[in-house]
Amino acid sequence: MTLRLLLLGCMLGLTGAAHAALPNEPVERIDLARYLGTWHEVARMPNRYQEDCVSGTTATYLRGEDGEIVVRNACTTGDGERISVDGVAREVVSGSGNLQVRFAPRWLAWLPVWADYWVLDLDPDCRWAVVGGPTRKFLWVLARDPQLDPDVFDGIKARAAARGYAVERLWVADTLRNAPEQRVAQGR
């Protein structure tokens, strides 16, 4: 009987903790016109698509002539070469942070190969954004400026962890890693 009560108490405790976590879902509303433009990568979950990227990673979103959302991801490799890849994005649920992206060549556009691109967390002034997906395998922290305040970044990481992302695996851009030293050098 005591063992059953102990197990029941543990189950109820775990259920309460599960309810305290944030849901892993896209933001309900996004002003896509404000979201367009250039974003700097502050941190990312390591992934095979960016193995060669060591600094200066950007994602630029533009509205094409035909209304399509054009995506250009660029970065600098370890040997200093600037590389980029072009793709397209589409809204899955209009007006929400539920998007999909594709980086296939135009001649393969007929293939239904799209990746989930969920805007999970977004600054009200569109200064930073957090992008992930349903599998939690990918995570990007993006900002309009190459540097993001470390306290803001800590809050972003805490919310991402509450959504079930393994934030301890994040690769952090050198602009954020150097931020505390730069503040000290500037007398802050």
XYZ file of N, CA and C in Angstrom, residues 2-188:
561
model
N 1.904 1.274 0.853
C 2.792 2.431 0.914
C 3.520 2.628 -0.410
N 3.932 1.524 -1.032
C 4.616 1.599 -2.314
C 3.692 2.189 -3.384
N 2.411 1.769 -3.368
C 1.438 2.290 -4.341
C 1.246 3.798 -4.154
N 1.145 4.247 -2.913
C 0.996 5.672 -2.655
C 2.227 6.455 -3.098
N 3.393 5.890 -2.869
C 4.631 6.534 -3.284
C 4.682 6.657 -4.807
N 4.338 5.565 -5.520
C 4.314 5.600 -6.982
C 3.281 6.592 -7.494
N 2.111 6.630 -6.889
C 1.072 7.567 -7.296
C 1.548 9.010 -7.079
N 2.179 9.258 -5.950
C 2.706 10.598 -5.677
C 3.760 11.005 -6.687
N 4.642 10.074 -7.050
C 5.665 10.368 -8.062
C 5.027 10.664 -9.406
N 4.011 9.880 -9.782
C 3.331 10.102 -11.060
C 2.649 11.465 -11.074
N 2.008 11.840 -9.991
C 1.343 13.137 -9.921
C 2.375 14.265 -9.968
N 3.501 14.056 -9.328
C 4.562 15.062 -9.356
C 5.114 15.242 -10.753
N 5.314 14.140 -11.484
C 5.795 14.236 -12.854
C 4.771 14.904 -13.754
N 3.502 14.633 -13.532
C 2.457 15.250 -14.336
C 2.457 16.749 -14.125
N 2.630 17.195 -12.899
C 2.688 18.628 -12.622
C 3.873 19.276 -13.304
N 5.024 18.595 -13.306
C 6.210 19.146 -13.959
C 5.998 19.232 -15.460
N 5.305 18.239 -16.026
C 5.059 18.262 -17.468
C 4.179 19.444 -17.842
N 3.224 19.797 -16.988
C 2.353 20.930 -17.275
C 3.084 22.257 -17.149
N 4.168 22.295 -16.382
C 4.914 23.538 -16.191
C 5.784 23.846 -17.407
N 6.100 22.823 -18.208
C 6.942 23.023 -19.387
C 6.178 23.789 -20.463
N 6.920 24.500 -21.290
C 6.309 25.228 -22.400
C 6.019 24.280 -23.559
N 4.937 24.492 -24.272
C 4.645 23.634 -25.428
C 5.629 23.913 -26.564
N 5.989 22.886 -27.270
C 6.861 23.034 -28.443
C 5.960 23.241 -29.659
N 5.618 24.494 -29.902
C 4.742 24.828 -31.021
C 5.073 26.226 -31.527
N 4.748 26.491 -32.789
C 5.047 27.816 -33.334
C 4.206 28.903 -32.683
N 4.735 30.132 -32.721
C 3.962 31.254 -32.212
C 2.675 31.366 -33.026
N 1.614 31.810 -32.360
C 0.313 31.885 -33.032
C 0.247 32.984 -34.077
N 0.901 34.112 -33.825
C 0.834 35.258 -34.735
C 2.241 35.755 -35.048
N 2.470 36.029 -36.313
C 3.731 36.630 -36.739
C 3.430 37.597 -37.873
N 4.026 38.759 -37.797
C 3.919 39.735 -38.875
C 5.059 39.432 -39.833
N 4.764 38.685 -40.873
C 5.798 38.216 -41.783
C 6.558 39.372 -42.445
N 5.871 40.471 -42.713
C 6.539 41.631 -43.314
C 7.640 42.153 -42.392
N 7.420 42.133 -41.082
C 8.440 42.569 -40.118
C 9.528 41.511 -39.946
N 9.171 40.237 -40.129
C 10.132 39.152 -39.959
C 11.139 39.105 -41.104
N 10.718 39.530 -42.296
C 11.612 39.522 -43.446
C 12.822 40.401 -43.180
N 13.911 40.126 -43.858
C 15.146 40.876 -43.681
C 16.268 39.937 -43.269
N 17.342 40.503 -42.776
C 18.525 39.716 -42.415
C 18.572 39.444 -40.921
N 18.873 38.184 -40.610
C 19.047 37.723 -39.235
C 20.452 37.155 -39.091
N 21.064 37.364 -37.939
C 22.379 36.816 -37.627
C 22.200 35.617 -36.696
N 22.941 34.570 -36.976
C 22.868 33.388 -36.123
C 23.671 33.636 -34.854
N 22.994 33.506 -33.712
C 23.634 33.666 -32.403
C 24.040 32.301 -31.868
N 23.185 31.299 -32.105
C 23.472 29.940 -31.639
C 22.665 28.966 -32.492
N 23.123 27.720 -32.500
C 22.399 26.679 -33.242
C 22.678 25.318 -32.637
N 21.750 24.414 -32.863
C 21.980 23.025 -32.558
C 22.876 22.500 -33.690
N 23.973 21.829 -33.378
C 24.832 21.321 -34.454
C 24.030 20.471 -35.438
N 24.309 20.689 -36.726
C 23.609 19.925 -37.758
C 24.525 19.745 -38.961
N 24.247 18.740 -39.754
C 25.125 18.398 -40.882
C 25.124 19.448 -41.977
N 24.090 20.254 -42.053
C 24.001 21.262 -43.100
C 24.947 22.441 -42.863
N 25.381 22.615 -41.646
C 26.219 23.760 -41.307
C 27.574 23.345 -40.742
N 28.003 22.138 -41.033
C 29.273 21.645 -40.486
C 30.450 22.547 -40.839
N 30.433 23.149 -42.030
C 31.555 23.972 -42.470
C 31.464 25.419 -41.999
N 30.335 25.817 -41.434
C 30.129 27.204 -41.017
C 30.765 27.451 -39.654
N 31.693 28.415 -39.607
C 32.353 28.711 -38.338
C 32.085 30.123 -37.834
N 31.611 31.012 -38.707
C 31.325 32.374 -38.251
C 30.466 33.111 -39.276
N 29.950 34.247 -38.838
C 29.236 35.143 -39.740
C 28.022 34.561 -40.422
N 27.322 33.643 -39.766
C 26.167 33.020 -40.395
C 24.971 33.962 -40.373
N 24.351 34.111 -41.540
C 23.163 34.953 -41.665
C 22.077 34.196 -42.420
N 20.855 34.601 -42.165
C 19.692 34.107 -42.912
C 18.924 35.352 -43.355
N 18.725 35.477 -44.660
C 18.018 36.631 -45.197
C 16.747 36.150 -45.875
N 15.640 36.778 -45.503
C 14.324 36.435 -46.040
C 13.794 37.640 -46.804
N 13.408 37.412 -48.063
C 12.894 38.479 -48.922
C 11.626 38.005 -49.611
N 10.787 38.931 -49.969
C 9.581 38.594 -50.728
C 9.953 38.706 -52.206
N 9.813 37.604 -52.946
C 10.120 37.596 -54.372
C 9.040 38.308 -55.176
N 9.329 38.548 -56.447
C 8.380 39.230 -57.329
C 7.043 38.504 -57.418
N 7.092 37.193 -57.336
C 5.864 36.387 -57.429
C 5.196 36.180 -56.068
N 5.702 36.849 -55.019
C 5.134 36.721 -53.684
C 5.781 35.632 -52.846
N 6.614 34.828 -53.478
C 7.313 33.743 -52.792
C 8.308 34.321 -51.782
N 8.502 33.614 -50.667
C 9.502 34.020 -49.677
C 10.825 33.368 -50.062
N 11.785 34.203 -50.418
C 13.101 33.733 -50.834
C 14.009 33.731 -49.604
N 14.787 32.663 -49.447
C 15.671 32.503 -48.300
C 17.104 32.369 -48.795
N 18.027 33.123 -48.198
C 19.450 32.946 -48.493
C 20.174 32.775 -47.166
N 20.764 31.598 -46.976
C 21.591 31.329 -45.802
C 23.045 31.424 -46.231
N 23.840 32.153 -45.473
C 25.250 32.341 -45.811
C 26.093 32.229 -44.552
N 27.363 31.839 -44.743
C 28.284 31.753 -43.612
C 29.715 31.798 -44.116
N 30.635 31.911 -43.183
C 32.064 31.868 -43.483
C 32.606 30.536 -42.976
N 33.387 29.873 -43.828
C 33.972 28.575 -43.477
C 35.281 28.777 -42.728
N 35.850 27.690 -42.259
C 37.105 27.737 -41.518
C 38.264 28.294 -42.322
N 38.233 28.148 -43.659
C 39.315 28.697 -44.486
C 39.005 30.095 -45.014
N 37.933 30.724 -44.447
C 37.625 32.108 -44.790
C 36.732 32.302 -45.995
N 36.293 31.216 -46.618
C 35.428 31.330 -47.787
C 33.989 31.641 -47.359
N 33.348 32.535 -48.062
C 31.944 32.864 -47.817
C 31.106 31.987 -48.734
N 30.223 31.175 -48.142
C 29.372 30.280 -48.929
C 27.910 30.596 -48.634
N 27.031 30.223 -49.563
C 25.604 30.466 -49.350
C 24.776 29.404 -50.058
N 23.539 29.318 -49.625
C 22.569 28.427 -50.246
C 21.243 29.179 -50.299
N 20.546 29.031 -51.412
C 19.264 29.702 -51.598
C 18.124 28.707 -51.499
N 17.014 29.174 -50.970
C 15.832 28.338 -50.846
C 14.579 29.187 -50.855
N 13.482 28.551 -50.504
C 12.199 29.241 -50.412
C 11.509 28.805 -49.123
N 10.609 29.650 -48.662
C 9.807 29.334 -47.481
C 8.341 29.508 -47.843
N 7.494 28.831 -47.105
C 6.059 28.994 -47.294
C 5.370 28.915 -45.947
N 4.237 29.601 -45.872
C 3.425 29.559 -44.660
C 2.599 28.275 -44.671
N 2.595 27.566 -43.563
C 1.744 26.395 -43.414
C 0.391 26.843 -42.872
N 0.452 27.685 -41.860
C -0.745 28.307 -41.292
C -0.562 29.807 -41.455
N -1.361 30.418 -42.283
C -1.213 31.831 -42.603
C -1.217 32.711 -41.350
N -0.228 33.605 -41.271
C -0.148 34.546 -40.164
C 0.461 33.995 -38.893
N 0.878 32.724 -38.909
C 1.477 32.130 -37.707
C 2.959 31.883 -37.944
N 3.646 31.409 -36.935
C 5.051 31.063 -37.041
C 5.288 29.667 -37.578
N 4.252 29.053 -38.136
C 4.339 27.707 -38.685
C 4.683 27.805 -40.172
N 5.979 27.678 -40.468
C 6.477 27.783 -41.836
C 7.191 26.498 -42.226
N 7.500 26.386 -43.503
C 8.338 25.309 -44.012
C 9.347 25.924 -44.970
N 10.523 25.291 -45.076
C 11.559 25.752 -45.985
C 12.018 24.603 -46.876
N 12.553 25.004 -48.039
C 13.109 24.012 -48.970
C 14.339 24.626 -49.623
N 15.415 23.870 -49.675
C 16.648 24.336 -50.289
C 17.025 23.479 -51.494
N 16.049 22.924 -52.168
C 16.276 22.122 -53.372
C 16.415 23.046 -54.578
N 17.163 22.629 -55.594
C 17.241 23.429 -56.818
C 15.853 23.574 -57.459
N 15.669 24.645 -58.216
C 14.362 24.918 -58.851
C 13.876 23.749 -59.689
N 14.780 23.053 -60.370
C 14.345 21.967 -61.236
C 13.807 20.772 -60.447
N 14.027 20.782 -59.127
C 13.458 19.738 -58.263
C 12.278 20.258 -57.444
N 11.773 21.431 -57.807
C 10.695 22.064 -57.046
C 9.425 21.209 -57.005
N 9.266 20.312 -57.936
C 8.073 19.461 -57.968
C 8.098 18.406 -56.858
N 9.270 18.152 -56.271
C 9.351 17.176 -55.174
C 8.773 17.783 -53.888
N 7.998 17.008 -53.158
C 7.415 17.530 -51.905
C 8.396 17.430 -50.731
N 9.552 18.080 -50.873
C 10.593 18.011 -49.846
C 10.643 19.351 -49.125
N 9.966 19.426 -47.996
C 9.921 20.639 -47.187
C 10.321 20.288 -45.759
N 10.993 21.210 -45.098
C 11.376 21.025 -43.694
C 10.584 22.003 -42.834
N 10.168 21.536 -41.677
C 9.449 22.413 -40.751
C 10.365 23.521 -40.264
N 9.820 24.708 -40.195
C 10.517 25.899 -39.719
C 9.522 26.606 -38.812
N 9.645 26.319 -37.519
C 8.714 26.884 -36.550
C 9.373 28.041 -35.807
N 8.796 29.206 -35.897
C 9.230 30.315 -35.060
C 8.594 30.064 -33.692
N 9.428 29.676 -32.733
C 8.951 29.254 -31.408
C 8.843 30.406 -30.414
N 9.708 31.374 -30.570
C 9.822 32.469 -29.614
C 10.256 33.682 -30.422
N 9.614 34.813 -30.198
C 9.883 35.990 -31.010
C 9.773 37.243 -30.156
N 10.804 38.056 -30.216
C 10.792 39.328 -29.505
C 9.670 40.201 -30.069
N 8.907 40.888 -29.215
C 7.816 41.744 -29.705
C 8.274 42.810 -30.706
N 9.535 43.246 -30.572
C 10.079 44.233 -31.502
C 10.852 43.580 -32.648
N 10.771 42.257 -32.751
C 11.415 41.496 -33.827
C 12.942 41.671 -33.817
N 13.532 41.775 -32.608
C 14.982 41.905 -32.486
C 15.671 40.555 -32.427
N 14.963 39.518 -31.983
C 15.501 38.165 -31.944
C 14.362 37.167 -32.175
N 14.739 35.976 -32.621
C 13.770 34.909 -32.878
C 14.425 33.567 -32.564
N 13.596 32.598 -32.223
C 14.060 31.234 -31.978
C 13.290 30.329 -32.922
N 14.030 29.505 -33.673
C 13.430 28.635 -34.688
C 13.741 27.186 -34.351
N 12.736 26.336 -34.434
C 12.907 24.905 -34.194
C 11.899 24.135 -35.013
N 11.486 22.989 -34.492
C 10.518 22.159 -35.192
C 9.973 21.081 -34.288
N 9.090 20.255 -34.828
C 8.418 19.250 -33.997
C 9.343 18.170 -33.436
N 10.459 17.889 -34.121
C 11.349 16.816 -33.659
C 12.358 17.277 -32.612
N 12.518 18.597 -32.457
C 13.484 19.193 -31.526
C 14.936 18.884 -31.903
N 15.180 18.407 -33.135
C 16.546 18.118 -33.584
C 17.288 19.378 -33.993
N 16.541 20.382 -34.426
C 17.139 21.624 -34.900
C 16.694 22.770 -34.005
N 17.594 23.726 -33.805
C 17.258 24.924 -33.047
C 18.226 26.019 -33.468
N 17.678 27.184 -33.761
C 18.491 28.347 -34.099
C 18.035 29.523 -33.259
N 18.983 30.277 -32.765
C 18.708 31.552 -32.105
C 19.233 32.614 -33.058
N 18.345 33.473 -33.516
C 18.674 34.499 -34.500
C 18.456 35.878 -33.906
N 19.223 36.845 -34.372
C 19.065 38.222 -33.903
C 19.322 39.181 -35.062
N 18.718 40.338 -34.984
C 18.918 41.350 -36.026
C 20.350 41.874 -36.015
N 20.965 41.923 -34.853
C 22.353 42.354 -34.717
C 23.214 41.126 -34.446
N 24.484 41.164 -34.856
C 25.348 40.005 -34.596
C 25.495 39.668 -33.117
N 25.329 40.665 -32.242
C 25.463 40.428 -30.812
C 24.100 40.467 -30.139
N 23.938 39.615 -29.157
C 22.711 39.550 -28.375
C 23.113 39.625 -26.908
N 22.404 40.411 -26.134
C 22.701 40.545 -24.709
C 22.708 39.156 -24.063
N 23.769 38.814 -23.325
C 23.847 37.489 -22.697
C 22.665 37.180 -21.771
N 22.102 38.177 -21.096
C 20.946 37.926 -20.228
C 19.720 37.556 -21.048
N 19.540 38.205 -22.196
C 18.438 37.856 -23.097
C 18.641 36.432 -23.605
N 19.894 36.113 -23.976
C 20.202 34.771 -24.464
C 19.916 33.712 -23.395
N 20.262 34.001 -22.141
C 19.984 33.052 -21.060
C 18.482 32.791 -20.931
N 17.665 33.824 -21.064
C 16.212 33.654 -21.024
C 15.706 32.821 -22.184
N 16.260 33.065 -23.373
C 15.890 32.289 -24.561
C 16.227 30.820 -24.345
N 17.434 30.551 -23.827
C 17.844 29.162 -23.579
C 16.931 28.496 -22.561
N 16.561 29.201 -21.518
C 15.689 28.627 -20.485
C 14.333 28.247 -21.084
N 13.781 29.116 -21.930
C 12.480 28.799 -22.553
C 12.615 27.652 -23.544
N 13.724 27.598 -24.275
C 13.942 26.488 -25.210
C 14.082 25.173 -24.440
N 14.786 25.200 -23.328
C 14.915 23.994 -22.494
C 13.540 23.561 -21.980
N 12.715 24.519 -21.607
C 11.364 24.202 -21.125
C 10.502 23.608 -22.237
N 10.880 23.841 -23.477
C 10.177 23.246 -24.623
C 10.744 21.869 -24.973
N 11.798 21.458 -24.266
C 12.360 20.129 -24.476
C 13.580 20.083 -25.377
N 14.180 21.218 -25.684
C 15.385 21.247 -26.513
C 16.623 21.036 -25.642
N 17.600 20.317 -26.181
C 18.851 20.029 -25.469
C 19.792 21.222 -25.620
N 19.519 22.292 -24.891
C 20.269 23.538 -25.057
C 21.743 23.414 -24.660
N 22.079 22.404 -23.910
C 23.485 22.205 -23.549
C 24.318 21.842 -24.782
N 23.665 21.441 -25.859
C 24.356 21.093 -27.111
C 24.528 22.287 -28.051
N 23.991 23.437 -27.705
C 24.037 24.588 -28.597
C 25.472 25.001 -28.927
N 25.710 25.240 -30.199
C 26.933 25.871 -30.654
C 26.656 27.365 -30.627
N 27.510 28.130 -29.964
C 27.284 29.561 -29.776
C 28.251 30.344 -30.654
N 27.734 31.312 -31.389
C 28.558 32.132 -32.273
C 29.584 32.922 -31.485
N 30.713 33.204 -32.109
C 31.781 33.929 -31.422
C 31.345 35.327 -30.990
N 30.371 35.929 -31.654
C 29.923 37.262 -31.252
C 29.269 37.234 -29.878
N 28.613 36.129 -29.523
C 28.007 36.012 -28.195
C 29.041 35.540 -27.179
N 29.905 34.618 -27.587
C 30.930 34.123 -26.663
C 31.826 35.259 -26.188
N 32.060 36.251 -27.058
C 32.947 37.359 -26.717
C 32.207 38.528 -26.073
N 30.894 38.455 -25.959
C 30.109 39.589 -25.470
C 30.525 40.051 -24.070
N 30.723 39.169 -23.068
C 31.106 39.662 -21.739
C 32.444 40.405 -21.762
N 33.431 39.891 -22.519
C 34.718 40.555 -22.596
C 34.580 41.920 -23.265
N 33.717 42.005 -24.292
C 33.528 43.269 -24.990
C 32.858 44.298 -24.068
N 31.923 43.834 -23.230
C 31.275 44.771 -22.295
C 32.286 45.307 -21.295
N 33.190 44.430 -20.803
C 34.212 44.863 -19.860
C 35.142 45.865 -20.537
N 35.542 45.574 -21.785
C 36.449 46.462 -22.511
C 35.806 47.817 -22.760
N 34.473 47.855 -22.866
C 33.764 49.106 -23.115
C 33.380 49.791 -21.808
N 33.763 49.220 -20.687
C 33.499 49.832 -19.390
C 32.081 49.627 -18.901
N 31.407 48.570 -19.346
C 30.030 48.286 -18.889
C 30.019 47.263 -17.801
